[in-house]
Amino acid sequence: MNTDRALTNLQRRLIDRILEFVRHEGLRPGDRINEQQIALRLGVSRTPIRTALTLLQDDGVVLRRPGTGVVLVNLPDDGGIGIETRELAPSAAREEALVLRIATERDRQELGDEFSVVELAERYGVARAALVPILERLAGLGMIEKKPGYGWRFLTDWNLTIVDESYRFRMVIEPAALLEPGFSVSRKWLDDTRAAHESFLKKAWTEDMSVALFETNAAFHEDLAAASGNRFYREAVRLQSRLRRFAMYNWRSGRVRVEKNFTEHMAILDAIERGRLDEASDLMRDHLRIAWESTSRRFSPAAS
């Protein structure tokens, strides 16, 4: 990696994490790198991912090929980053673990509505600098915000009343979005989304995958709402994703529900691909009803 360039901290972190993703997936020169899959896994939008991949192309690590996409051409032995980058960025695994711990403790109401970086650093035994990219990431997802002057506050809450209202609302708007006159998805989106789901299902389930699970799931629902061509559907579903993040990052349903959830997604994709949008709409309603029942059980007296 050419460390003489002026890279932002975010670009350095993304480059580091993209290379960790490539190694974790066991990719080899000639393999295609799925931009959307990386964005979902890292919980960021595709724009900064695209920029990071362009930087990696400048260093001969990847190559953009017309009609093919981004292809891995070389994986440096040192990970392609300098010492400075490694000092600035915590490992992807450690960052995911911290995000999951914050989400879990917020979901359990062990964290109050407001907090400071100093408090979190002491609570988790990490340097304050290690929390900065995590807080930036959570703020970018609309889960927290910086208070005027000092400290941070959480923006989301999740209880049985909100769960019921959320799913009733989603069961109205998400099936309807698929029936909008302007609804349209590309062949590339269908292929990329199916590939991301299939890749996830091939992996052995571990609890630290819950963040990536939620982001993959949220992207599916948000992308379909956006495909309606109606900005109000799109923004409504994005708001619902923001509301659910902390509770769903603390995934408690295990591998079986992961498989069922993604299998239901694949059935919706199949119906869309066949042009049977009425069927896709019905499947979406059933999918949300099943998810509602599963989520509501978490808040029942028997589950507590």
PDB file of C-alpha atoms in Angstrom:
ATOM      1  CA  MET A   1       0.000   0.000   0.000  1.00  0.00           C
ATOM      2  CA  ASN A   2       1.298   3.460  -0.892  1.00  0.00           C
ATOM      3  CA  THR A   3       1.319   5.141   2.527  1.00  0.00           C
ATOM      4  CA  ASP A   4       2.522   8.470   1.061  1.00  0.00           C
ATOM      5  CA  ARG A   5      -1.009   9.409   0.044  1.00  0.00           C
ATOM      6  CA  ALA A   6      -3.152  11.521   2.363  1.00  0.00           C
ATOM      7  CA  LEU A   7      -5.846   9.055   3.371  1.00  0.00           C
ATOM      8  CA  THR A   8      -8.604   9.781   5.848  1.00  0.00           C
ATOM      9  CA  ASN A   9      -8.921   7.606   8.938  1.00  0.00           C
ATOM     10  CA  LEU A  10     -12.144   6.168   7.511  1.00  0.00           C
ATOM     11  CA  GLN A  11     -10.398   5.190   4.259  1.00  0.00           C
ATOM     12  CA  ARG A  12      -7.575   3.534   6.180  1.00  0.00           C
ATOM     13  CA  ARG A  13     -10.028   1.587   8.345  1.00  0.00           C
ATOM     14  CA  LEU A  14     -12.081   0.471   5.348  1.00  0.00           C
ATOM     15  CA  ILE A  15      -9.002  -0.662   3.425  1.00  0.00           C
ATOM     16  CA  ASP A  16      -7.895  -2.660   6.455  1.00  0.00           C
ATOM     17  CA  ARG A  17     -11.328  -4.231   6.920  1.00  0.00           C
ATOM     18  CA  ILE A  18     -11.815  -4.992   3.216  1.00  0.00           C
ATOM     19  CA  LEU A  19      -8.532  -6.891   3.194  1.00  0.00           C
ATOM     20  CA  GLU A  20      -9.573  -8.755   6.342  1.00  0.00           C
ATOM     21  CA  PHE A  21     -12.848  -9.637   4.606  1.00  0.00           C
ATOM     22  CA  VAL A  22     -10.960 -10.918   1.542  1.00  0.00           C
ATOM     23  CA  ARG A  23      -8.748 -13.117   3.726  1.00  0.00           C
ATOM     24  CA  HIS A  24     -11.659 -14.376   5.826  1.00  0.00           C
ATOM     25  CA  GLU A  25     -13.578 -15.367   2.671  1.00  0.00           C
ATOM     26  CA  GLY A  26     -10.508 -17.151   1.309  1.00  0.00           C
ATOM     27  CA  LEU A  27     -10.586 -15.173  -1.957  1.00  0.00           C
ATOM     28  CA  ARG A  28      -7.792 -15.736  -4.453  1.00  0.00           C
ATOM     29  CA  PRO A  29      -6.497 -13.713  -7.424  1.00  0.00           C
ATOM     30  CA  GLY A  30      -9.128 -13.811 -10.153  1.00  0.00           C
ATOM     31  CA  ASP A  31     -12.052 -14.017  -7.707  1.00  0.00           C
ATOM     32  CA  ARG A  32     -14.757 -11.366  -7.939  1.00  0.00           C
ATOM     33  CA  ILE A  33     -15.214  -9.007  -4.972  1.00  0.00           C
ATOM     34  CA  ASN A  34     -18.869  -8.219  -4.318  1.00  0.00           C
ATOM     35  CA  GLU A  35     -19.161  -4.515  -3.461  1.00  0.00           C
ATOM     36  CA  GLN A  36     -22.643  -4.846  -1.993  1.00  0.00           C
ATOM     37  CA  GLN A  37     -21.714  -7.839   0.121  1.00  0.00           C
ATOM     38  CA  ILE A  38     -18.762  -5.961   1.637  1.00  0.00           C
ATOM     39  CA  ALA A  39     -20.939  -2.914   2.347  1.00  0.00           C
ATOM     40  CA  LEU A  40     -23.507  -5.109   4.091  1.00  0.00           C
ATOM     41  CA  ARG A  41     -20.875  -6.970   6.095  1.00  0.00           C
ATOM     42  CA  LEU A  42     -19.147  -3.791   7.266  1.00  0.00           C
ATOM     43  CA  GLY A  43     -22.344  -1.867   7.875  1.00  0.00           C
ATOM     44  CA  VAL A  44     -21.488   1.120   5.674  1.00  0.00           C
ATOM     45  CA  SER A  45     -22.843   2.483   2.403  1.00  0.00           C
ATOM     46  CA  ARG A  46     -21.402   1.454  -0.944  1.00  0.00           C
ATOM     47  CA  THR A  47     -19.940   4.909  -1.704  1.00  0.00           C
ATOM     48  CA  PRO A  48     -17.010   4.753   0.793  1.00  0.00           C
ATOM     49  CA  ILE A  49     -16.504   1.071  -0.106  1.00  0.00           C
ATOM     50  CA  ARG A  50     -16.209   2.047  -3.755  1.00  0.00           C
ATOM     51  CA  THR A  51     -13.642   4.739  -2.872  1.00  0.00           C
ATOM     52  CA  ALA A  52     -11.582   2.275  -0.811  1.00  0.00           C
ATOM     53  CA  LEU A  53     -11.620  -0.244  -3.666  1.00  0.00           C
ATOM     54  CA  THR A  54     -10.438   2.473  -6.051  1.00  0.00           C
ATOM     55  CA  LEU A  55      -7.489   3.118  -3.731  1.00  0.00           C
ATOM     56  CA  LEU A  56      -6.746  -0.611  -3.684  1.00  0.00           C
ATOM     57  CA  GLN A  57      -6.876  -0.627  -7.488  1.00  0.00           C
ATOM     58  CA  ASP A  58      -4.286   2.168  -7.551  1.00  0.00           C
ATOM     59  CA  ASP A  59      -1.996  -0.162  -5.581  1.00  0.00           C
ATOM     60  CA  GLY A  60      -2.612  -3.139  -7.869  1.00  0.00           C
ATOM     61  CA  VAL A  61      -4.600  -5.127  -5.317  1.00  0.00           C
ATOM     62  CA  VAL A  62      -7.884  -5.165  -7.248  1.00  0.00           C
ATOM     63  CA  LEU A  63      -8.980  -4.366 -10.781  1.00  0.00           C
ATOM     64  CA  ARG A  64     -12.304  -3.115 -12.167  1.00  0.00           C
ATOM     65  CA  ARG A  65     -13.227  -5.001 -15.306  1.00  0.00           C
ATOM     66  CA  PRO A  66     -16.137  -3.851 -17.506  1.00  0.00           C
ATOM     67  CA  GLY A  67     -18.966  -6.346 -17.327  1.00  0.00           C
ATOM     68  CA  THR A  68     -17.301  -8.270 -14.501  1.00  0.00           C
ATOM     69  CA  GLY A  69     -16.931  -5.838 -11.627  1.00  0.00           C
ATOM     70  CA  VAL A  70     -14.106  -5.729  -9.105  1.00  0.00           C
ATOM     71  CA  VAL A  71     -11.659  -8.628  -9.254  1.00  0.00           C
ATOM     72  CA  LEU A  72      -8.878  -9.477  -6.800  1.00  0.00           C
ATOM     73  CA  VAL A  73      -5.531  -9.514  -8.596  1.00  0.00           C
ATOM     74  CA  ASN A  74      -3.026  -9.473  -5.735  1.00  0.00           C
ATOM     75  CA  LEU A  75      -3.155  -9.853  -1.961  1.00  0.00           C
ATOM     76  CA  PRO A  76      -0.059  -8.371  -0.281  1.00  0.00           C
ATOM     77  CA  ASP A  77       1.562 -10.512   2.388  1.00  0.00           C
ATOM     78  CA  ASP A  78       1.432  -7.649   4.894  1.00  0.00           C
ATOM     79  CA  GLY A  79      -2.258  -6.966   4.240  1.00  0.00           C
ATOM     80  CA  GLY A  80      -1.361  -4.001   2.075  1.00  0.00           C
ATOM     81  CA  ILE A  81      -1.322  -1.407   4.864  1.00  0.00           C
ATOM     82  CA  GLY A  82       1.367   0.413   6.778  1.00  0.00           C
ATOM     83  CA  ILE A  83       2.115   0.413  10.499  1.00  0.00           C
ATOM     84  CA  GLU A  84       0.349   3.754  10.905  1.00  0.00           C
ATOM     85  CA  THR A  85      -2.917   2.300   9.621  1.00  0.00           C
ATOM     86  CA  ARG A  86      -2.762  -0.677  11.961  1.00  0.00           C
ATOM     87  CA  GLU A  87      -2.255   1.646  14.924  1.00  0.00           C
ATOM     88  CA  LEU A  88      -5.188   3.848  13.951  1.00  0.00           C
ATOM     89  CA  ALA A  89      -7.707   1.084  13.312  1.00  0.00           C
ATOM     90  CA  PRO A  90      -8.842  -1.672  15.671  1.00  0.00           C
ATOM     91  CA  SER A  91      -9.232  -5.045  13.996  1.00  0.00           C
ATOM     92  CA  ALA A  92     -12.561  -5.714  12.315  1.00  0.00           C
ATOM     93  CA  ALA A  93     -13.246  -8.528  14.769  1.00  0.00           C
ATOM     94  CA  ARG A  94     -12.652  -6.312  17.796  1.00  0.00           C
ATOM     95  CA  GLU A  95     -14.791  -3.527  16.352  1.00  0.00           C
ATOM     96  CA  GLU A  96     -17.656  -5.930  15.660  1.00  0.00           C
ATOM     97  CA  ALA A  97     -17.364  -7.296  19.201  1.00  0.00           C
ATOM     98  CA  LEU A  98     -17.612  -3.803  20.678  1.00  0.00           C
ATOM     99  CA  VAL A  99     -20.601  -2.885  18.510  1.00  0.00           C
ATOM    100  CA  LEU A 100     -22.326  -6.097  19.556  1.00  0.00           C
ATOM    101  CA  ARG A 101     -21.569  -5.499  23.241  1.00  0.00           C
ATOM    102  CA  ILE A 102     -22.941  -1.937  23.122  1.00  0.00           C
ATOM    103  CA  ALA A 103     -26.068  -3.169  21.330  1.00  0.00           C
ATOM    104  CA  THR A 104     -26.568  -6.043  23.756  1.00  0.00           C
ATOM    105  CA  GLU A 105     -26.216  -3.894  26.855  1.00  0.00           C
ATOM    106  CA  ARG A 106     -28.469  -1.195  25.422  1.00  0.00           C
ATOM    107  CA  ASP A 107     -31.068  -3.828  24.542  1.00  0.00           C
ATOM    108  CA  ARG A 108     -30.881  -5.157  28.112  1.00  0.00           C
ATOM    109  CA  GLN A 109     -31.285  -1.582  29.398  1.00  0.00           C
ATOM    110  CA  GLU A 110     -27.883  -1.773  31.075  1.00  0.00           C
ATOM    111  CA  LEU A 111     -26.870   1.442  29.283  1.00  0.00           C
ATOM    112  CA  GLY A 112     -28.798   4.636  29.936  1.00  0.00           C
ATOM    113  CA  ASP A 113     -30.077   7.082  27.331  1.00  0.00           C
ATOM    114  CA  GLU A 114     -26.942   9.236  27.512  1.00  0.00           C
ATOM    115  CA  PHE A 115     -23.244   8.412  27.816  1.00  0.00           C
ATOM    116  CA  SER A 116     -19.733   9.766  27.282  1.00  0.00           C
ATOM    117  CA  VAL A 117     -16.751   8.300  25.458  1.00  0.00           C
ATOM    118  CA  VAL A 118     -14.848   8.264  28.744  1.00  0.00           C
ATOM    119  CA  GLU A 119     -17.594   6.201  30.418  1.00  0.00           C
ATOM    120  CA  LEU A 120     -17.671   3.652  27.590  1.00  0.00           C
ATOM    121  CA  ALA A 121     -13.874   3.427  27.467  1.00  0.00           C
ATOM    122  CA  GLU A 122     -13.758   2.658  31.194  1.00  0.00           C
ATOM    123  CA  ARG A 123     -16.694   0.245  30.982  1.00  0.00           C
ATOM    124  CA  TYR A 124     -15.152  -1.823  28.175  1.00  0.00           C
ATOM    125  CA  GLY A 125     -11.491  -1.374  29.067  1.00  0.00           C
ATOM    126  CA  VAL A 126     -10.480   0.115  25.706  1.00  0.00           C
ATOM    127  CA  ALA A 127      -8.746   3.288  24.589  1.00  0.00           C
ATOM    128  CA  ARG A 128     -11.021   6.182  23.759  1.00  0.00           C
ATOM    129  CA  ALA A 129      -9.499   6.304  20.266  1.00  0.00           C
ATOM    130  CA  ALA A 130     -10.754   2.750  19.623  1.00  0.00           C
ATOM    131  CA  LEU A 131     -14.340   3.896  20.255  1.00  0.00           C
ATOM    132  CA  VAL A 132     -14.257   6.798  17.797  1.00  0.00           C
ATOM    133  CA  PRO A 133     -14.853   4.763  14.587  1.00  0.00           C
ATOM    134  CA  ILE A 134     -17.553   2.747  16.351  1.00  0.00           C
ATOM    135  CA  LEU A 135     -19.435   5.840  17.496  1.00  0.00           C
ATOM    136  CA  GLU A 136     -19.045   7.374  14.022  1.00  0.00           C
ATOM    137  CA  ARG A 137     -20.489   4.218  12.533  1.00  0.00           C
ATOM    138  CA  LEU A 138     -23.453   4.101  14.941  1.00  0.00           C
ATOM    139  CA  ALA A 139     -24.124   7.810  14.379  1.00  0.00           C
ATOM    140  CA  GLY A 140     -24.051   7.280  10.619  1.00  0.00           C
ATOM    141  CA  LEU A 141     -26.720   4.613  11.038  1.00  0.00           C
ATOM    142  CA  GLY A 142     -28.921   6.977  13.047  1.00  0.00           C
ATOM    143  CA  MET A 143     -28.594   4.985  16.270  1.00  0.00           C
ATOM    144  CA  ILE A 144     -26.853   7.633  18.368  1.00  0.00           C
ATOM    145  CA  GLU A 145     -26.118  11.339  18.094  1.00  0.00           C
ATOM    146  CA  LYS A 146     -23.616  13.718  19.653  1.00  0.00           C
ATOM    147  CA  LYS A 147     -25.114  16.036  22.238  1.00  0.00           C
ATOM    148  CA  PRO A 148     -24.434  19.774  21.997  1.00  0.00           C
ATOM    149  CA  GLY A 149     -21.275  20.404  23.963  1.00  0.00           C
ATOM    150  CA  TYR A 150     -20.434  17.042  25.497  1.00  0.00           C
ATOM    151  CA  GLY A 151     -21.487  13.422  25.397  1.00  0.00           C
ATOM    152  CA  TRP A 152     -23.734  11.224  23.270  1.00  0.00           C
ATOM    153  CA  ARG A 153     -27.332   9.999  23.393  1.00  0.00           C
ATOM    154  CA  PHE A 154     -29.126   6.945  22.038  1.00  0.00           C
ATOM    155  CA  LEU A 155     -31.895   7.657  19.518  1.00  0.00           C
ATOM    156  CA  THR A 156     -33.720   4.343  19.574  1.00  0.00           C
ATOM    157  CA  ASP A 157     -35.765   2.269  21.984  1.00  0.00           C
ATOM    158  CA  TRP A 158     -37.477  -1.100  21.570  1.00  0.00           C
ATOM    159  CA  ASN A 159     -40.302  -2.560  23.668  1.00  0.00           C
ATOM    160  CA  LEU A 160     -43.403  -4.691  23.069  1.00  0.00           C
ATOM    161  CA  THR A 161     -45.653  -1.735  22.243  1.00  0.00           C
ATOM    162  CA  ILE A 162     -43.170  -0.398  19.678  1.00  0.00           C
ATOM    163  CA  VAL A 163     -42.593  -3.914  18.289  1.00  0.00           C
ATOM    164  CA  ASP A 164     -46.308  -4.409  17.663  1.00  0.00           C
ATOM    165  CA  GLU A 165     -46.802  -0.967  16.136  1.00  0.00           C
ATOM    166  CA  SER A 166     -43.709  -1.358  13.965  1.00  0.00           C
ATOM    167  CA  TYR A 167     -44.676  -4.710  12.495  1.00  0.00           C
ATOM    168  CA  ARG A 168     -48.299  -3.693  11.920  1.00  0.00           C
ATOM    169  CA  PHE A 169     -47.018  -0.657  10.049  1.00  0.00           C
ATOM    170  CA  ARG A 170     -44.482  -2.642   8.049  1.00  0.00           C
ATOM    171  CA  MET A 171     -47.087  -5.256   7.105  1.00  0.00           C
ATOM    172  CA  VAL A 172     -49.028  -2.452   5.430  1.00  0.00           C
ATOM    173  CA  ILE A 173     -46.287  -0.536   3.640  1.00  0.00           C
ATOM    174  CA  GLU A 174     -43.720  -3.143   2.584  1.00  0.00           C
ATOM    175  CA  PRO A 175     -46.109  -5.440   0.684  1.00  0.00           C
ATOM    176  CA  ALA A 176     -47.669  -2.318  -0.876  1.00  0.00           C
ATOM    177  CA  ALA A 177     -44.256  -1.057  -2.024  1.00  0.00           C
ATOM    178  CA  LEU A 178     -43.893  -4.152  -4.214  1.00  0.00           C
ATOM    179  CA  LEU A 179     -47.142  -3.254  -5.987  1.00  0.00           C
ATOM    180  CA  GLU A 180     -46.231   0.343  -6.826  1.00  0.00           C
ATOM    181  CA  PRO A 181     -46.531   1.135 -10.576  1.00  0.00           C
ATOM    182  CA  GLY A 182     -42.870   2.158 -10.761  1.00  0.00           C
ATOM    183  CA  PHE A 183     -41.468  -0.882  -8.937  1.00  0.00           C
ATOM    184  CA  SER A 184     -38.318  -2.172 -10.624  1.00  0.00           C
ATOM    185  CA  VAL A 185     -35.129  -4.013  -9.660  1.00  0.00           C
ATOM    186  CA  SER A 186     -32.116  -4.757 -11.820  1.00  0.00           C
ATOM    187  CA  ARG A 187     -30.763  -8.178 -12.708  1.00  0.00           C
ATOM    188  CA  LYS A 188     -27.510  -7.188 -10.956  1.00  0.00           C
ATOM    189  CA  TRP A 189     -29.362  -6.386  -7.725  1.00  0.00           C
ATOM    190  CA  LEU A 190     -31.165  -9.728  -7.827  1.00  0.00           C
ATOM    191  CA  ASP A 191     -27.905 -11.617  -8.422  1.00  0.00           C
ATOM    192  CA  ASP A 192     -25.921  -9.686  -5.813  1.00  0.00           C
ATOM    193  CA  THR A 193     -28.631 -10.002  -3.174  1.00  0.00           C
ATOM    194  CA  ARG A 194     -29.053 -13.722  -3.767  1.00  0.00           C
ATOM    195  CA  ALA A 195     -25.263 -14.185  -3.638  1.00  0.00           C
ATOM    196  CA  ALA A 196     -25.025 -12.282  -0.340  1.00  0.00           C
ATOM    197  CA  HIS A 197     -27.758 -14.465   1.177  1.00  0.00           C
ATOM    198  CA  GLU A 198     -26.241 -17.694  -0.088  1.00  0.00           C
ATOM    199  CA  SER A 199     -22.800 -16.712   1.206  1.00  0.00           C
ATOM    200  CA  PHE A 200     -24.242 -16.009   4.648  1.00  0.00           C
ATOM    201  CA  LEU A 201     -26.080 -19.332   4.767  1.00  0.00           C
ATOM    202  CA  LYS A 202     -22.898 -21.273   3.971  1.00  0.00           C
ATOM    203  CA  LYS A 203     -21.185 -20.062   7.125  1.00  0.00           C
ATOM    204  CA  ALA A 204     -21.413 -21.716  10.521  1.00  0.00           C
ATOM    205  CA  TRP A 205     -23.441 -19.420  12.763  1.00  0.00           C
ATOM    206  CA  THR A 206     -21.677 -17.549  15.548  1.00  0.00           C
ATOM    207  CA  GLU A 207     -23.101 -14.827  17.767  1.00  0.00           C
ATOM    208  CA  ASP A 208     -20.639 -12.223  16.499  1.00  0.00           C
ATOM    209  CA  MET A 209     -22.291 -12.475  13.062  1.00  0.00           C
ATOM    210  CA  SER A 210     -25.481 -10.827  14.331  1.00  0.00           C
ATOM    211  CA  VAL A 211     -24.486  -7.316  13.212  1.00  0.00           C
ATOM    212  CA  ALA A 212     -23.789  -8.484   9.649  1.00  0.00           C
ATOM    213  CA  LEU A 213     -27.016 -10.499   9.758  1.00  0.00           C
ATOM    214  CA  PHE A 214     -29.110  -7.474  10.591  1.00  0.00           C
ATOM    215  CA  GLU A 215     -27.431  -5.250   7.995  1.00  0.00           C
ATOM    216  CA  THR A 216     -27.951  -7.879   5.286  1.00  0.00           C
ATOM    217  CA  ASN A 217     -31.586  -8.181   6.318  1.00  0.00           C
ATOM    218  CA  ALA A 218     -32.122  -4.415   6.535  1.00  0.00           C
ATOM    219  CA  ALA A 219     -30.559  -3.829   3.107  1.00  0.00           C
ATOM    220  CA  PHE A 220     -32.973  -6.361   1.582  1.00  0.00           C
ATOM    221  CA  HIS A 221     -36.026  -4.559   2.944  1.00  0.00           C
ATOM    222  CA  GLU A 222     -34.724  -1.045   2.315  1.00  0.00           C
ATOM    223  CA  ASP A 223     -33.674  -1.838  -1.263  1.00  0.00           C
ATOM    224  CA  LEU A 224     -37.105  -3.254  -2.098  1.00  0.00           C
ATOM    225  CA  ALA A 225     -38.782  -0.177  -0.639  1.00  0.00           C
ATOM    226  CA  ALA A 226     -36.469   2.028  -2.708  1.00  0.00           C
ATOM    227  CA  ALA A 227     -37.256  -0.068  -5.814  1.00  0.00           C
ATOM    228  CA  SER A 228     -40.884   1.045  -5.478  1.00  0.00           C
ATOM    229  CA  GLY A 229     -39.849   4.406  -6.926  1.00  0.00           C
ATOM    230  CA  ASN A 230     -41.751   6.073  -4.085  1.00  0.00           C
ATOM    231  CA  ARG A 231     -39.523   8.071  -1.740  1.00  0.00           C
ATOM    232  CA  PHE A 232     -41.997   7.817   1.144  1.00  0.00           C
ATOM    233  CA  TYR A 233     -41.865   4.027   1.223  1.00  0.00           C
ATOM    234  CA  ARG A 234     -38.067   4.190   1.114  1.00  0.00           C
ATOM    235  CA  GLU A 235     -37.739   6.646   4.006  1.00  0.00           C
ATOM    236  CA  ALA A 236     -40.350   4.854   6.117  1.00  0.00           C
ATOM    237  CA  VAL A 237     -38.512   1.523   5.877  1.00  0.00           C
ATOM    238  CA  ARG A 238     -35.157   3.169   6.607  1.00  0.00           C
ATOM    239  CA  LEU A 239     -36.651   4.658   9.762  1.00  0.00           C
ATOM    240  CA  GLN A 240     -37.878   1.217  10.830  1.00  0.00           C
ATOM    241  CA  SER A 241     -34.377  -0.210  10.326  1.00  0.00           C
ATOM    242  CA  ARG A 242     -32.908   2.489  12.526  1.00  0.00           C
ATOM    243  CA  LEU A 243     -35.476   1.763  15.213  1.00  0.00           C
ATOM    244  CA  ARG A 244     -34.737  -1.974  15.258  1.00  0.00           C
ATOM    245  CA  ARG A 245     -30.946  -1.990  15.038  1.00  0.00           C
ATOM    246  CA  PHE A 246     -29.900  -2.234  18.664  1.00  0.00           C
ATOM    247  CA  ALA A 247     -32.387  -4.979  19.529  1.00  0.00           C
ATOM    248  CA  MET A 248     -31.670  -6.965  16.376  1.00  0.00           C
ATOM    249  CA  TYR A 249     -27.902  -6.609  16.742  1.00  0.00           C
ATOM    250  CA  ASN A 250     -28.495  -8.584  19.946  1.00  0.00           C
ATOM    251  CA  TRP A 251     -29.830 -11.544  17.935  1.00  0.00           C
ATOM    252  CA  ARG A 252     -31.248 -14.294  20.150  1.00  0.00           C
ATOM    253  CA  SER A 253     -32.979 -16.573  17.686  1.00  0.00           C
ATOM    254  CA  GLY A 254     -30.013 -18.672  16.580  1.00  0.00           C
ATOM    255  CA  ARG A 255     -29.144 -20.384  13.324  1.00  0.00           C
ATOM    256  CA  VAL A 256     -32.576 -21.918  12.657  1.00  0.00           C
ATOM    257  CA  ARG A 257     -34.286 -18.548  12.443  1.00  0.00           C
ATOM    258  CA  VAL A 258     -31.451 -17.182  10.286  1.00  0.00           C
ATOM    259  CA  GLU A 259     -32.043 -19.960   7.761  1.00  0.00           C
ATOM    260  CA  LYS A 260     -35.817 -19.479   7.796  1.00  0.00           C
ATOM    261  CA  ASN A 261     -35.508 -15.708   7.474  1.00  0.00           C
ATOM    262  CA  PHE A 262     -33.190 -15.886   4.473  1.00  0.00           C
ATOM    263  CA  THR A 263     -35.170 -18.714   2.861  1.00  0.00           C
ATOM    264  CA  GLU A 264     -38.236 -16.475   3.009  1.00  0.00           C
ATOM    265  CA  HIS A 265     -36.216 -13.679   1.419  1.00  0.00           C
ATOM    266  CA  MET A 266     -35.136 -15.999  -1.398  1.00  0.00           C
ATOM    267  CA  ALA A 267     -38.758 -16.952  -2.077  1.00  0.00           C
ATOM    268  CA  ILE A 268     -39.629 -13.256  -2.407  1.00  0.00           C
ATOM    269  CA  LEU A 269     -36.689 -12.787  -4.800  1.00  0.00           C
ATOM    270  CA  ASP A 270     -37.859 -15.741  -6.897  1.00  0.00           C
ATOM    271  CA  ALA A 271     -41.371 -14.323  -7.191  1.00  0.00           C
ATOM    272  CA  ILE A 272     -40.007 -10.897  -8.198  1.00  0.00           C
ATOM    273  CA  GLU A 273     -37.721 -12.487 -10.779  1.00  0.00           C
ATOM    274  CA  ARG A 274     -40.715 -14.267 -12.322  1.00  0.00           C
ATOM    275  CA  GLY A 275     -42.624 -10.991 -12.470  1.00  0.00           C
ATOM    276  CA  ARG A 276     -45.219 -12.234  -9.970  1.00  0.00           C
ATOM    277  CA  LEU A 277     -45.366  -9.146  -7.785  1.00  0.00           C
ATOM    278  CA  ASP A 278     -48.750 -10.032  -6.256  1.00  0.00           C
ATOM    279  CA  GLU A 279     -47.196 -13.264  -4.980  1.00  0.00           C
ATOM    280  CA  ALA A 280     -44.083 -11.409  -3.783  1.00  0.00           C
ATOM    281  CA  SER A 281     -46.306  -8.973  -1.885  1.00  0.00           C
ATOM    282  CA  ASP A 282     -48.180 -11.825  -0.166  1.00  0.00           C
ATOM    283  CA  LEU A 283     -44.891 -13.533   0.712  1.00  0.00           C
ATOM    284  CA  MET A 284     -43.563 -10.296   2.186  1.00  0.00           C
ATOM    285  CA  ARG A 285     -46.647  -9.963   4.392  1.00  0.00           C
ATOM    286  CA  ASP A 286     -46.265 -13.556   5.601  1.00  0.00           C
ATOM    287  CA  HIS A 287     -42.545 -13.020   6.202  1.00  0.00           C
ATOM    288  CA  LEU A 288     -43.200  -9.956   8.367  1.00  0.00           C
ATOM    289  CA  ARG A 289     -45.985 -11.713  10.285  1.00  0.00           C
ATOM    290  CA  ILE A 290     -43.660 -14.608  11.151  1.00  0.00           C
ATOM    291  CA  ALA A 291     -40.895 -12.182  12.191  1.00  0.00           C
ATOM    292  CA  TRP A 292     -43.414 -10.269  14.334  1.00  0.00           C
ATOM    293  CA  GLU A 293     -44.464 -13.420  16.160  1.00  0.00           C
ATOM    294  CA  SER A 294     -40.831 -14.417  16.732  1.00  0.00           C
ATOM    295  CA  THR A 295     -39.824 -10.974  17.989  1.00  0.00           C
ATOM    296  CA  SER A 296     -42.883 -10.566  20.231  1.00  0.00           C
ATOM    297  CA  ARG A 297     -42.022 -13.773  22.066  1.00  0.00           C
ATOM    298  CA  ARG A 298     -38.861 -12.072  23.362  1.00  0.00           C
ATOM    299  CA  PHE A 299     -41.030  -9.667  25.337  1.00  0.00           C
ATOM    300  CA  SER A 300     -43.582 -12.155  26.679  1.00  0.00           C
ATOM    301  CA  PRO A 301     -43.553 -12.943  30.434  1.00  0.00           C
ATOM    302  CA  ALA A 302     -42.604 -16.566  29.694  1.00  0.00           C
ATOM    303  CA  ALA A 303     -39.509 -15.413  27.777  1.00  0.00           C
ATOM    304  CA  SER A 304     -38.256 -13.061  30.462  1.00  0.00           C
TER     305      SER A 304
END
